[in-house]
């Protein structure tokens, strides 16, 4: 059974990947997703897009009205669900996806090198 997603948001992910070096399109359980290296940082799912943010930014976003993403009622760390009404509204998420891409790139580098990077 295929997991549903809003196909009209897919051009936003394609555009984001095309305009950001080091970001690639991929799939997560058959859903359109974007990665830095091997790390997923955003994915279309059901009626929106989930984004993996640094914990402090995720908390700020949740206080501002974003929804936590949970799978089967289990919270999934710093994953936040956004439900933009249109592709134009989704484009307003670009700065958050940029933060998410830098965050997962930093975590991947730390995991590969064993050296903790200062957060800026």
Short mmCIF file of C-alpha atoms in Angstrom, two decimals:
data_model
loop_
_atom_site.label_atom_id
_atom_site.label_comp_id
_atom_site.label_asym_id
_atom_site.label_seq_id
_atom_site.Cartn_x
_atom_site.Cartn_y
_atom_site.Cartn_z
CA UNK A 1 0.00 0.00 0.00
CA UNK A 2 1.43 3.35 -1.06
CA UNK A 3 1.61 6.13 1.49
CA UNK A 4 -0.31 9.18 0.25
CA UNK A 5 1.29 12.60 -0.26
CA UNK A 6 0.31 15.90 -1.86
CA UNK A 7 1.74 15.68 -5.36
CA UNK A 8 1.32 19.41 -5.94
CA UNK A 9 4.08 20.05 -3.36
CA UNK A 10 6.62 17.88 -5.19
CA UNK A 11 7.84 20.72 -7.49
CA UNK A 12 8.87 22.63 -4.36
CA UNK A 13 11.26 19.83 -3.31
CA UNK A 14 12.63 19.52 -6.85
CA UNK A 15 13.21 23.27 -7.02
CA UNK A 16 14.87 23.28 -3.60
CA UNK A 17 17.26 20.45 -4.52
CA UNK A 18 18.08 22.06 -7.88
CA UNK A 19 19.00 25.34 -6.18
CA UNK A 20 21.06 24.03 -3.25
CA UNK A 21 24.46 22.43 -3.71
CA UNK A 22 24.91 19.19 -1.80
CA UNK A 23 21.18 18.49 -1.62
CA UNK A 24 19.73 15.59 -3.58
CA UNK A 25 16.29 14.23 -4.29
CA UNK A 26 15.45 10.74 -3.16
CA UNK A 27 12.72 8.61 -1.67
CA UNK A 28 11.82 7.61 1.85
CA UNK A 29 9.44 4.64 1.88
CA UNK A 30 8.41 5.63 -1.66
CA UNK A 31 7.75 9.25 -0.73
CA UNK A 32 9.56 12.23 -2.32
CA UNK A 33 12.34 13.38 -0.02
CA UNK A 34 15.51 15.48 0.09
CA UNK A 35 18.85 14.44 1.53
CA UNK A 36 22.27 15.78 2.36
CA UNK A 37 24.62 12.86 1.82
CA UNK A 38 22.83 9.87 3.30
CA UNK A 39 20.75 11.91 5.74
CA UNK A 40 17.13 12.72 5.18
CA UNK A 41 16.04 16.19 6.22
CA UNK A 42 12.63 16.72 4.58
CA UNK A 43 9.93 14.53 3.09
CA UNK A 44 6.45 14.92 1.66
CA UNK A 45 3.98 12.88 3.65
CA UNK A 46 0.20 12.76 3.80
CA UNK A 47 -0.99 16.38 3.65
CA UNK A 48 2.29 18.23 4.16
CA UNK A 49 6.02 18.16 4.53
CA UNK A 50 8.06 16.99 7.50
CA UNK A 51 11.34 18.71 8.28
CA UNK A 52 14.12 17.65 10.66
CA UNK A 53 15.22 20.77 12.52
CA UNK A 54 17.73 21.43 15.29
CA UNK A 55 15.96 20.98 18.64
CA UNK A 56 15.98 24.67 19.59
CA UNK A 57 14.49 25.74 16.26
CA UNK A 58 11.93 22.91 16.36
CA UNK A 59 10.80 24.11 19.81
CA UNK A 60 10.48 27.68 18.49
CA UNK A 61 8.47 26.48 15.49
CA UNK A 62 6.17 24.40 17.69
CA UNK A 63 5.54 27.40 19.95
CA UNK A 64 4.68 29.40 16.80
CA UNK A 65 2.01 26.87 15.79
CA UNK A 66 3.78 24.20 13.73
CA UNK A 67 2.82 20.61 14.50
CA UNK A 68 5.16 17.94 15.81
CA UNK A 69 5.42 14.96 13.51
CA UNK A 70 4.68 11.68 15.15
CA UNK A 71 4.31 8.22 13.80
CA UNK A 72 1.61 6.14 15.41
CA UNK A 73 1.29 8.67 18.25
CA UNK A 74 5.02 8.44 19.03
CA UNK A 75 6.84 11.82 18.73
CA UNK A 76 9.79 11.69 16.32
CA UNK A 77 12.42 13.95 17.91
CA UNK A 78 12.80 17.29 16.18
CA UNK A 79 10.67 16.46 13.14
CA UNK A 80 8.10 19.17 12.47
CA UNK A 81 5.08 18.88 10.16
CA UNK A 82 4.08 21.82 7.98
CA UNK A 83 0.89 21.87 5.95
CA UNK A 84 1.28 24.62 3.35
CA UNK A 85 -1.85 25.44 1.39
CA UNK A 86 0.00 25.74 -1.93
CA UNK A 87 3.41 25.51 -3.61
CA UNK A 88 3.74 29.27 -3.11
CA UNK A 89 3.15 28.83 0.62
CA UNK A 90 5.62 25.90 0.66
CA UNK A 91 8.32 28.16 -0.79
CA UNK A 92 8.11 30.23 2.41
CA UNK A 93 9.60 27.17 4.14
CA UNK A 94 12.84 27.50 2.13
CA UNK A 95 14.81 29.15 4.99
CA UNK A 96 13.78 26.32 7.35
CA UNK A 97 14.81 23.66 4.85
CA UNK A 98 18.17 25.43 4.50
CA UNK A 99 18.61 25.29 8.29
CA UNK A 100 17.60 21.60 8.25
CA UNK A 101 20.09 20.80 5.46
CA UNK A 102 22.95 22.48 7.33
CA UNK A 103 21.92 20.71 10.55
CA UNK A 104 21.98 17.20 9.05
CA UNK A 105 25.19 17.95 7.12
CA UNK A 106 26.86 18.97 10.39
CA UNK A 107 25.56 15.85 12.19
CA UNK A 108 26.77 13.62 9.36
CA UNK A 109 30.24 15.23 9.47
CA UNK A 110 30.40 14.75 13.24
CA UNK A 111 29.41 11.09 12.90
CA UNK A 112 31.98 10.45 10.17
CA UNK A 113 34.88 12.30 11.81
CA UNK A 114 34.10 11.85 15.49
CA UNK A 115 34.77 15.57 15.91
CA UNK A 116 32.02 17.74 17.34
CA UNK A 117 31.53 20.89 15.28
CA UNK A 118 30.66 24.18 16.90
CA UNK A 119 27.16 25.25 16.02
CA UNK A 120 26.82 28.63 14.35
#
